[in-house]
Amino acid sequence: MISLRARPVGPTSSPRDSRSRARWCSARSRTPFFSSARRSSTGWRGSPATGCSSPTSRWHDATREVILVGEQARAQNTISLCMDKLKSSIEEANAAVIKERKKNVSLLQLIFPAEIAERLWLGAQIDAKTYPEVTMLFSDIVGFTSICSRATPFMVINMLENLYKHFDELCGFFDVYKVETIGDAYCVASGLHRASMYDAHKVAWMALRMIETCTLYNTHDGQHIKMRIGIHTGTVLAGVVGRKMPRYCLFGHNVTIANKFESGSEACKINISPTTREWLVKNPDYCFQLDARDAACMPKEFTESHGLTCYFLEGYKHPTLSSECPLKEHIEEAMKQTLLDTNESITVEVTQ
């Protein structure tokens, strides 16, 4: 900056010099060195504090804005990454919950029908319900008490485990519900969780396969296991009983009747009631081999037994197969036919 200092008027200065300096300062005040015209031509911006401007001020402001935009973009990118990780964690946790839910429901479905298991898992109240035309099967092992007296507990448990494991596979194949297993008693029912016109057929086919399966297993002393089976169709009341280790139980007079038909059966025989027989013969495309018994074999508890009798189910032959084919093939062909009629599918394969 150029500094001009007036020299004092004194003996060394002349009036003429003083007048010249006064005129020069007056002209300078009217036209400053840093005029607005000069500032506009150079593009500088003046500083309020100093009255002067720097040519790098504009570039300094632009750089600061670029830095702020970059920091904002990095912050947004960091937040986006955190949100993606959080979303992924939530999705993984949700998938794990769904997987555990399916596992729990699957475990419940081993004990209860699918619809009841789903409602139990959701904590809904299960009310007892009446089911018409339910076909029930009761079975036990002939001479089981004698077998237990001659065998060790381990032998008995091992025998029942091998036998009933095969029966459980049959339940899946025929899509019937296993009600319970008490000792040597094995009970199934059809028409509870999914009613159809072939409920009695499925239970009858399963009974035939159960008798056939018994020939594959022996007692501890090498004798074939012999079972007797009773089948009856009627109206029952079903509901969940208990809070600790709950059970899906069947109640009603027809449950007692079904048990009586099992008690009135014989070794390696299937005793069926008149009501079950009516369902089996409704469709002529399914040929069950039935042998009528004496009317005296009817249970006394069967109040509608006047003029009726029970039957032994001796076998089954499907019309489309040769009579020389084994029983298993006849039953499997019949199952395929029922599934075509009802648009269903087999989900469990029977293993020998």
XYZ file of N, CA and C in Angstrom, residues 74-311:
714
model
N -20.394 -39.302 1.749
C -19.832 -40.407 2.538
C -20.740 -40.761 3.710
N -21.300 -39.746 4.341
C -22.216 -40.009 5.457
C -23.464 -40.755 4.988
N -24.003 -40.321 3.839
C -25.171 -41.015 3.301
C -24.843 -42.440 2.896
N -23.658 -42.651 2.332
C -23.238 -43.998 1.960
C -23.082 -44.889 3.188
N -22.518 -44.345 4.258
C -22.373 -45.109 5.507
C -23.733 -45.492 6.081
N -24.658 -44.544 6.073
C -26.005 -44.825 6.579
C -26.687 -45.881 5.718
N -26.500 -45.781 4.386
C -27.108 -46.765 3.491
C -26.556 -48.160 3.752
N -25.234 -48.267 3.971
C -24.637 -49.571 4.267
C -25.170 -50.132 5.580
N -25.295 -49.274 6.584
C -25.825 -49.726 7.881
C -27.270 -50.203 7.736
N -28.067 -49.477 6.943
C -29.446 -49.885 6.742
C -29.526 -51.215 6.006
N -28.643 -51.425 5.016
C -28.626 -52.699 4.293
C -28.267 -53.855 5.219
N -27.260 -53.632 6.080
C -26.875 -54.675 7.034
C -28.006 -54.968 8.008
N -28.658 -53.903 8.479
C -29.774 -54.093 9.411
C -30.925 -54.830 8.740
N -31.218 -54.482 7.487
C -32.279 -55.165 6.750
C -31.938 -56.636 6.559
N -30.664 -56.907 6.207
C -30.239 -58.300 6.021
C -30.351 -59.086 7.332
N -29.970 -58.443 8.443
C -30.070 -59.122 9.741
C -31.517 -59.422 10.095
N -32.404 -58.467 9.816
C -33.827 -58.680 10.110
C -34.386 -59.810 9.255
N -34.006 -59.849 7.969
C -34.480 -60.913 7.088
C -33.971 -62.273 7.540
N -32.704 -62.347 7.968
C -32.156 -63.613 8.454
C -32.866 -64.052 9.732
N -33.108 -63.099 10.628
C -33.815 -63.444 11.867
C -35.242 -63.899 11.580
N -35.900 -63.224 10.641
C -37.266 -63.615 10.271
C -37.286 -65.012 9.651
N -36.302 -65.304 8.797
C -36.223 -66.639 8.191
C -35.975 -67.706 9.253
N -35.132 -67.378 10.243
C -34.871 -68.335 11.325
C -36.129 -68.585 12.155
N -36.905 -67.518 12.395
C -38.153 -67.676 13.159
C -39.140 -68.547 12.386
N -39.257 -68.300 11.070
C -40.172 -69.105 10.250
C -39.733 -70.560 10.243
N -38.417 -70.797 10.167
C -37.899 -72.168 10.168
C -38.214 -72.868 11.482
N -37.992 -72.164 12.598
C -38.304 -72.754 13.899
C -39.796 -72.981 14.062
N -40.594 -72.058 13.502
C -42.045 -72.227 13.589
C -42.479 -73.489 12.850
N -41.948 -73.677 11.644
C -42.296 -74.872 10.889
C -41.844 -76.126 11.622
N -40.687 -76.053 12.267
C -40.184 -77.214 13.005
C -41.108 -77.536 14.179
N -41.533 -76.487 14.898
C -42.428 -76.717 16.035
C -43.777 -77.262 15.589
N -44.313 -76.689 14.490
C -45.590 -77.172 13.987
C -45.469 -78.613 13.511
N -44.323 -78.939 12.891
C -44.117 -80.320 12.420
C -44.093 -81.291 13.595
N -43.473 -80.862 14.688
C -43.460 -81.722 15.877
C -44.869 -81.899 16.434
N -45.641 -80.827 16.421
C -47.019 -80.936 16.913
C -47.865 -81.812 16.003
N -47.564 -81.783 14.710
C -48.342 -82.596 13.771
C -48.069 -84.082 13.936
N -46.986 -84.438 14.633
C -46.758 -85.841 14.952
C -47.710 -86.340 16.031
N -48.303 -85.393 16.769
C -49.190 -85.752 17.875
C -50.642 -85.420 17.555
N -50.863 -84.313 16.823
C -52.215 -83.849 16.548
C -52.441 -83.758 15.039
N -53.698 -83.731 14.617
C -53.977 -83.435 13.203
C -53.427 -82.067 12.816
N -53.166 -81.872 11.520
C -52.482 -80.659 11.057
C -53.218 -79.384 11.481
N -54.535 -79.367 11.325
C -55.309 -78.172 11.680
C -55.233 -77.891 13.177
N -55.329 -78.923 13.988
C -55.255 -78.751 15.446
C -53.849 -78.306 15.860
N -52.826 -78.856 15.236
C -51.444 -78.485 15.566
C -51.189 -77.012 15.272
N -51.695 -76.528 14.145
C -51.503 -75.121 13.779
C -52.170 -74.195 14.793
N -53.358 -74.526 15.202
C -54.082 -73.684 16.166
C -53.457 -73.747 17.551
N -52.942 -74.893 17.925
C -52.260 -75.002 19.210
C -51.007 -74.150 19.224
N -50.258 -74.141 18.148
C -49.038 -73.345 18.094
C -49.350 -71.855 18.183
N -50.471 -71.442 17.593
C -50.873 -70.039 17.650
C -51.494 -69.674 18.988
N -51.711 -70.665 19.846
C -52.288 -70.394 21.154
C -53.794 -70.256 21.153
N -54.441 -70.686 20.089
C -55.900 -70.586 20.009
C -56.559 -71.676 20.850
N -57.773 -71.402 21.265
C -58.528 -72.371 22.044
C -59.079 -73.465 21.133
N -58.939 -74.701 21.579
C -59.409 -75.846 20.798
C -60.675 -76.379 21.453
N -61.772 -76.201 20.779
C -63.051 -76.694 21.293
C -63.309 -78.099 20.760
N -63.976 -78.901 21.582
C -64.353 -80.244 21.142
C -65.332 -80.151 19.979
N -65.222 -81.111 19.067
C -66.021 -81.071 17.857
C -66.545 -82.463 17.532
N -67.749 -82.508 17.017
C -68.362 -83.773 16.612
C -68.059 -84.047 15.148
N -67.605 -85.271 14.879
C -67.276 -85.682 13.513
C -68.160 -86.866 13.124
N -68.929 -86.728 12.064
C -69.767 -87.861 11.622
C -68.982 -88.816 10.734
N -69.374 -90.067 10.757
C -68.824 -91.086 9.862
C -67.299 -91.204 9.949
N -66.795 -91.310 11.168
C -65.366 -91.552 11.391
C -65.140 -93.059 11.485
N -64.159 -93.551 10.740
C -63.841 -94.981 10.771
C -62.651 -95.202 11.698
N -62.846 -96.047 12.721
C -61.822 -96.296 13.740
C -61.319 -97.730 13.658
N -60.036 -97.879 13.921
C -59.400 -99.199 13.947
C -58.736 -99.404 15.301
N -59.066 -100.506 15.938
C -58.406 -100.910 17.186
C -57.720 -102.253 16.943
N -56.535 -102.405 17.499
C -55.797 -103.664 17.328
C -54.994 -103.965 18.584
N -54.721 -105.246 18.777
C -53.804 -105.654 19.837
C -53.126 -106.956 19.424
N -52.092 -107.324 20.168
C -51.311 -108.524 19.874
C -51.876 -109.687 20.681
N -52.151 -110.775 20.009
C -52.689 -111.963 20.676
C -51.593 -112.578 21.553
N -51.960 -112.838 22.818
C -51.008 -113.441 23.750
C -49.908 -112.502 24.203
N -50.178 -111.224 24.214
C -49.132 -110.252 24.578
C -48.693 -110.417 26.029
N -49.636 -110.708 26.911
C -49.279 -110.901 28.327
C -48.335 -112.082 28.497
N -48.594 -113.150 27.764
C -47.721 -114.322 27.835
C -46.337 -114.021 27.270
N -46.294 -113.234 26.209
C -45.007 -112.859 25.618
C -44.185 -112.041 26.610
N -44.836 -111.105 27.281
C -44.122 -110.264 28.248
C -43.591 -111.080 29.423
N -44.305 -112.134 29.804
C -43.858 -112.943 30.937
C -42.627 -113.783 30.607
N -42.406 -114.059 29.317
C -41.279 -114.905 28.916
C -40.102 -114.106 28.348
N -40.286 -112.827 28.119
C -39.228 -112.011 27.505
C -38.821 -110.891 28.446
N -37.627 -110.378 28.208
C -37.157 -109.237 28.997
C -37.836 -107.962 28.503
N -37.888 -106.927 29.338
C -38.492 -105.659 28.886
C -37.831 -105.105 27.628
N -36.523 -105.263 27.522
C -35.831 -104.770 26.329
C -36.316 -105.500 25.073
N -36.515 -106.797 25.176
C -37.005 -107.568 24.033
C -38.399 -107.113 23.617
N -39.252 -106.860 24.587
C -40.620 -106.435 24.288
C -40.620 -105.064 23.612
N -39.845 -104.138 24.172
C -39.792 -102.789 23.596
C -39.221 -102.828 22.181
N -38.197 -103.618 21.984
C -37.591 -103.722 20.657
C -38.581 -104.314 19.648
N -39.352 -105.307 20.062
C -40.348 -105.905 19.176
C -41.425 -104.882 18.788
N -41.940 -104.153 19.773
C -42.992 -103.168 19.496
C -42.453 -102.010 18.656
N -41.225 -101.615 18.914
C -40.634 -100.507 18.154
C -40.523 -100.858 16.676
N -40.029 -102.034 16.374
C -39.897 -102.448 14.975
C -41.254 -102.578 14.291
N -42.220 -103.124 15.008
C -43.538 -103.334 14.415
C -44.286 -102.018 14.216
N -44.317 -101.198 15.257
C -45.103 -99.972 15.188
C -44.437 -98.905 14.322
N -43.144 -98.985 14.144
C -42.484 -98.069 13.209
C -43.002 -98.310 11.790
N -43.201 -99.573 11.458
C -43.764 -99.907 10.148
C -45.224 -99.459 10.062
N -45.971 -99.632 11.141
C -47.359 -99.169 11.152
C -47.441 -97.651 10.958
N -46.518 -96.915 11.571
C -46.518 -95.457 11.420
C -46.301 -95.053 9.969
N -45.465 -95.789 9.258
C -45.270 -95.514 7.838
C -46.549 -95.779 7.053
N -47.274 -96.803 7.447
C -48.552 -97.080 6.791
C -49.558 -95.954 7.040
N -49.531 -95.379 8.230
C -50.422 -94.249 8.527
C -50.161 -93.094 7.566
N -48.881 -92.828 7.301
C -48.554 -91.755 6.364
C -48.975 -92.081 4.957
N -48.811 -93.332 4.555
C -49.171 -93.738 3.200
C -50.678 -93.648 2.970
N -51.462 -94.127 3.921
C -52.917 -94.124 3.762
C -53.569 -92.824 4.249
N -52.777 -91.928 4.799
C -53.280 -90.639 5.277
C -54.377 -90.816 6.319
N -54.078 -91.619 7.326
C -54.986 -91.794 8.458
C -54.292 -91.263 9.702
N -55.080 -90.931 10.707
C -54.544 -90.333 11.924
C -54.319 -91.385 12.998
N -53.110 -91.433 13.518
C -52.798 -92.342 14.619
C -53.275 -91.714 15.923
N -54.261 -92.341 16.547
C -54.848 -91.771 17.756
C -53.930 -91.985 18.957
N -53.535 -93.220 19.192
C -52.683 -93.501 20.348
C -52.125 -94.914 20.268
N -51.118 -95.144 21.101
C -50.551 -96.480 21.292
C -50.430 -96.707 22.795
N -51.165 -97.668 23.305
C -51.111 -97.995 24.731
C -50.717 -99.455 24.849
N -49.487 -99.680 25.279
C -49.016 -101.060 25.368
C -48.974 -101.683 23.986
N -49.696 -102.787 23.835
C -49.749 -103.450 22.530
C -50.920 -102.971 21.687
N -51.741 -102.059 22.206
C -52.906 -101.559 21.470
C -52.492 -100.439 20.529
N -52.934 -100.548 19.288
C -52.625 -99.546 18.265
C -53.942 -99.076 17.668
N -54.197 -97.760 17.725
C -55.487 -97.217 17.309
C -55.281 -96.119 16.271
N -56.036 -96.199 15.162
C -56.010 -95.157 14.140
C -57.442 -94.793 13.774
N -57.590 -93.634 13.115
C -58.917 -93.179 12.688
C -58.780 -92.386 11.404
N -59.828 -92.409 10.604
C -59.874 -91.638 9.364
C -61.213 -90.934 9.271
N -61.176 -89.681 8.826
C -62.385 -88.873 8.767
C -62.374 -87.739 9.759
N -61.255 -87.586 10.493
C -61.141 -86.505 11.462
C -60.584 -85.245 10.815
N -59.365 -85.323 10.322
C -58.698 -84.137 9.790
C -59.010 -83.882 8.330
N -59.433 -84.919 7.598
C -59.780 -84.747 6.189
C -60.786 -85.823 5.807
N -62.045 -85.454 5.756
C -63.096 -86.430 5.494
C -63.264 -86.648 3.998
N -63.498 -87.891 3.613
C -63.772 -88.235 2.218
C -64.616 -89.500 2.185
N -65.086 -89.857 1.004
C -65.914 -91.046 0.879
C -65.087 -92.330 0.930
N -63.767 -92.201 1.019
C -62.902 -93.379 1.052
C -62.228 -93.581 2.410
N -62.742 -92.970 3.457
C -62.141 -93.130 4.782
C -62.178 -94.587 5.239
N -63.321 -95.244 5.069
C -63.424 -96.650 5.472
C -62.515 -97.531 4.615
N -62.373 -97.194 3.334
C -61.494 -97.960 2.452
C -60.041 -97.893 2.921
N -59.592 -96.686 3.272
C -58.200 -96.518 3.699
C -57.905 -97.311 4.968
N -58.840 -97.263 5.917
C -58.617 -97.996 7.168
C -58.643 -99.504 6.910
N -59.534 -99.955 6.045
C -59.591 -101.386 5.726
C -58.304 -101.847 5.036
N -57.800 -101.048 4.096
C -56.543 -101.405 3.434
C -55.382 -101.418 4.416
N -55.386 -100.455 5.343
C -54.321 -100.444 6.334
C -54.393 -101.669 7.229
N -55.602 -102.092 7.593
C -55.746 -103.290 8.423
C -55.169 -104.520 7.713
N -55.450 -104.639 6.411
C -54.898 -105.765 5.652
C -53.374 -105.721 5.624
N -52.817 -104.508 5.440
C -51.366 -104.390 5.422
C -50.767 -104.642 6.811
N -51.483 -104.310 7.869
C -50.995 -104.581 9.222
C -50.893 -106.087 9.479
N -51.923 -106.818 9.076
C -51.883 -108.273 9.236
C -50.725 -108.853 8.426
N -50.519 -108.342 7.219
C -49.422 -108.816 6.383
C -48.068 -108.464 6.990
N -47.967 -107.279 7.588
C -46.701 -106.843 8.183
C -46.315 -107.707 9.377
N -47.302 -108.173 10.118
C -47.004 -109.000 11.293
C -46.227 -110.264 10.933
N -46.395 -110.750 9.698
C -45.665 -111.957 9.285
C -44.173 -111.691 9.089
N -43.785 -110.398 9.034
C -42.375 -110.042 8.839
C -41.615 -109.949 10.151
N -42.319 -109.970 11.272
C -41.672 -109.798 12.579
C -42.018 -110.972 13.480
N -41.053 -111.330 14.315
C -41.206 -112.468 15.228
C -41.079 -112.010 16.675
N -41.598 -112.821 17.547
C -41.397 -112.619 18.976
C -39.994 -113.092 19.361
N -39.663 -112.987 20.630
C -38.320 -113.373 21.078
C -38.063 -114.869 20.906
N -39.124 -115.677 20.877
C -38.953 -117.126 20.722
C -39.152 -117.589 19.283
N -39.131 -116.640 18.310
C -39.175 -117.004 16.898
C -40.547 -117.199 16.309
N -41.605 -116.903 17.050
C -42.972 -117.059 16.549
C -43.432 -115.759 15.863
N -44.212 -115.912 14.787
C -44.763 -114.736 14.123
C -45.712 -113.986 15.070
N -45.681 -112.687 14.991
C -46.604 -111.876 15.776
C -48.005 -112.001 15.176
N -48.993 -112.223 16.020
C -50.373 -112.349 15.579
C -51.208 -111.225 16.173
N -51.948 -110.542 15.323
C -52.784 -109.436 15.777
C -54.243 -109.728 15.473
N -55.108 -109.104 16.229
C -56.542 -109.110 15.925
C -56.986 -107.648 15.834
N -57.861 -107.392 14.885
C -58.224 -106.009 14.551
C -59.740 -105.889 14.482
N -60.253 -104.769 14.947
C -61.678 -104.436 14.843
C -61.854 -103.064 14.220
N -62.820 -102.923 13.316
C -63.079 -101.653 12.616
C -64.554 -101.321 12.733
N -64.821 -100.027 13.024
C -66.207 -99.569 13.133
C -66.284 -98.123 12.646
N -67.421 -97.759 12.051
C -67.647 -96.405 11.536
C -68.849 -95.791 12.240
N -68.679 -94.557 12.724
C -69.762 -93.872 13.421
C -69.358 -92.465 13.824
N -70.279 -91.777 14.478
C -70.057 -90.402 14.932
C -69.284 -90.399 16.245
N -68.282 -89.506 16.329
C -67.469 -89.417 17.549
C -67.296 -87.950 17.922
N -66.929 -87.738 19.171
C -66.572 -86.415 19.673
C -65.068 -86.409 19.906
N -64.360 -85.404 19.336
C -62.903 -85.339 19.443
C -62.489 -83.986 19.999
N -61.476 -83.985 20.837
C -60.980 -82.744 21.424
C -59.656 -82.954 22.124
N -58.992 -81.841 22.436
C -57.710 -81.875 23.135
C -57.965 -81.883 24.633
N -57.342 -82.835 25.328
C -57.523 -82.993 26.764
C -56.173 -82.792 27.449
N -56.164 -81.925 28.458
C -54.949 -81.721 29.237
C -54.146 -80.521 28.767
N -53.341 -79.981 29.685
C -52.429 -78.886 29.385
C -50.982 -79.364 29.366
N -50.640 -80.227 30.289
C -49.317 -80.830 30.305
C -49.387 -82.178 29.587
N -48.605 -82.317 28.524
C -48.679 -83.484 27.648
C -50.116 -83.702 27.173
N -50.697 -82.739 26.455
C -52.094 -82.864 26.008
C -52.252 -84.002 25.010
N -53.460 -84.517 24.920
C -53.779 -85.611 24.009
C -55.036 -85.256 23.212
N -55.031 -85.684 21.959
C -56.214 -85.534 21.118
C -57.000 -86.835 21.212
N -58.088 -86.786 21.941
C -58.819 -88.009 22.298
C -60.165 -88.077 21.588
N -60.629 -89.310 21.417
C -61.942 -89.572 20.839
C -62.885 -90.053 21.930
N -64.100 -89.550 21.896
C -65.094 -89.908 22.903
C -66.398 -90.295 22.202
N -67.197 -91.048 22.912
C -68.513 -91.398 22.399
C -68.774 -92.891 22.419
N -70.034 -93.215 22.219
C -70.451 -94.609 22.246
C -69.801 -95.412 21.127
N -69.588 -94.807 19.982
C -69.012 -95.535 18.859
C -67.545 -95.900 19.080
N -66.857 -95.136 19.910
C -65.474 -95.504 20.255
C -65.482 -96.813 21.051
N -66.424 -96.925 21.974
C -66.550 -98.165 22.747
C -66.919 -99.337 21.843
N -67.814 -99.085 20.888
C -68.234 -100.148 19.969
C -67.055 -100.631 19.128
N -66.236 -99.689 18.658
C -65.067 -100.071 17.857
C -64.129 -100.960 18.667
N -63.959 -100.628 19.927
C -63.113 -101.454 20.798
C -63.723 -102.844 20.996
N -65.038 -102.919 21.053
C -65.709 -104.209 21.216
C -65.553 -105.085 19.971
N -65.565 -104.473 18.796
C -65.345 -105.246 17.579
C -63.925 -105.816 17.544
N -62.982 -105.094 18.108
C -61.611 -105.629 18.208
C -61.557 -106.793 19.190
N -62.251 -106.663 20.324
C -62.259 -107.748 21.312
C -62.942 -108.995 20.756
N -63.921 -108.811 19.876
C -64.640 -109.959 19.316
C -63.977 -110.541 18.088
N -62.808 -110.025 17.720
C -62.112 -110.568 16.559
C -61.280 -111.790 16.952
N -60.558 -112.339 15.997
C -59.724 -113.512 16.232
C -58.308 -113.238 15.748
N -57.390 -114.141 16.052
C -55.992 -113.972 15.660
C -55.876 -113.890 14.132
N -55.136 -112.859 13.681
C -54.886 -112.631 12.247
C -56.173 -112.374 11.472
N -57.199 -111.852 12.138
C -58.473 -111.560 11.505
C -58.838 -110.082 11.701
N -59.672 -109.586 10.767
C -60.145 -108.201 10.813
C -61.659 -108.238 10.909
N -62.177 -107.839 12.047
C -63.617 -107.863 12.298
C -64.189 -106.476 12.026
N -65.118 -106.367 11.080
C -65.676 -105.062 10.726
C -67.166 -105.032 11.047
N -67.637 -103.823 11.358
C -69.031 -103.635 11.733
C -69.915 -103.504 10.499
N -71.243 -103.610 10.668
C -72.159 -103.441 9.523
C -72.069 -102.050 8.894
N -71.856 -101.015 9.709
C -71.768 -99.655 9.154
C -70.514 -99.493 8.297
N -69.406 -100.094 8.723
C -68.193 -100.034 7.902
C -68.379 -100.804 6.610
N -69.044 -101.930 6.709
C -69.285 -102.746 5.514
C -70.110 -101.984 4.479
N -71.087 -101.174 4.941
C -71.895 -100.385 4.019
C -71.038 -99.416 3.206
N -70.046 -98.804 3.830
C -69.168 -97.877 3.118
C -68.263 -98.618 2.136
N -67.837 -99.816 2.501
C -66.914 -100.558 1.638
C -67.580 -101.047 0.353
N -68.865 -101.329 0.407
C -69.543 -101.897 -0.766
C -70.301 -100.845 -1.571
N -70.228 -99.579 -1.164
C -70.957 -98.539 -1.896
C -70.443 -98.400 -3.320
N -69.130 -98.455 -3.495
C -68.533 -98.290 -4.815
C -68.135 -99.656 -5.370
N -68.738 -100.092 -6.456
C -68.434 -101.432 -6.993
C -67.048 -101.536 -7.622
N -66.353 -100.407 -7.792
C -65.019 -100.457 -8.386
C -63.968 -100.978 -7.411
N -64.328 -101.122 -6.153
C -63.393 -101.608 -5.133
C -63.950 -102.916 -4.573
N -63.194 -103.979 -4.781
C -63.696 -105.322 -4.465
C -63.061 -105.852 -3.175
N -63.766 -105.672 -2.068
C -63.315 -106.225 -0.789
C -63.910 -107.626 -0.618
N -63.096 -108.504 -0.081
C -63.539 -109.877 0.166
C -64.023 -109.972 1.612
N -65.336 -110.095 1.766
C -65.965 -110.097 3.086
C -66.613 -111.448 3.359
N -66.480 -111.882 4.591
C -67.058 -113.154 5.021
C -67.971 -112.875 6.211
N -69.274 -113.119 6.013
C -70.238 -112.831 7.075
C -70.062 -113.793 8.246
N -70.233 -113.254 9.435
C -70.125 -114.051 10.650
C -71.526 -114.304 11.224
N -71.568 -115.109 12.245
C -72.833 -115.390 12.916
C -73.303 -114.140 13.656
N -74.591 -113.937 13.680
C -75.148 -112.759 14.342
C -74.824 -112.721 15.819
N -74.538 -113.863 16.408
C -74.191 -113.906 17.828
C -72.844 -113.249 18.112
N -72.051 -113.048 17.071
C -70.735 -112.404 17.247
C -70.841 -110.890 17.373
N -72.032 -110.358 17.145
C -72.193 -108.906 17.253
C -72.075 -108.468 18.713
N -71.405 -107.367 18.989
C -71.321 -106.871 20.372
C -72.704 -106.508 20.913
N -72.908 -106.765 22.169
C -74.198 -106.446 22.777
C -74.424 -104.941 22.831
N -73.349 -104.180 22.881
C -73.460 -102.720 22.960
C -73.922 -102.093 21.647
N -73.895 -102.856 20.565
C -74.344 -102.348 19.276
C -75.867 -102.391 19.256
N -76.504 -101.280 19.546
C -77.950 -101.246 19.769
C -78.748 -101.472 18.487
N -78.149 -101.236 17.338
C -78.860 -101.392 16.068
C -78.514 -102.720 15.405
N -78.272 -103.736 16.216
C -77.813 -105.015 15.678
C -78.954 -105.921 15.188
N -80.207 -105.468 15.307
C -81.333 -106.319 14.902
C -81.262 -106.609 13.394
N -81.103 -107.864 13.057
C -81.047 -108.284 11.663
C -79.712 -108.030 10.986
N -78.721 -107.574 11.749
C -77.410 -107.284 11.188
C -76.367 -108.225 11.751
N -75.236 -108.280 11.089
C -74.133 -109.106 11.558
C -72.816 -108.431 11.204
N -71.744 -108.932 11.770
C -70.405 -108.402 11.474
C -69.735 -109.297 10.432
N -68.573 -108.851 9.948
C -67.908 -109.554 8.849
C -66.403 -109.625 9.116
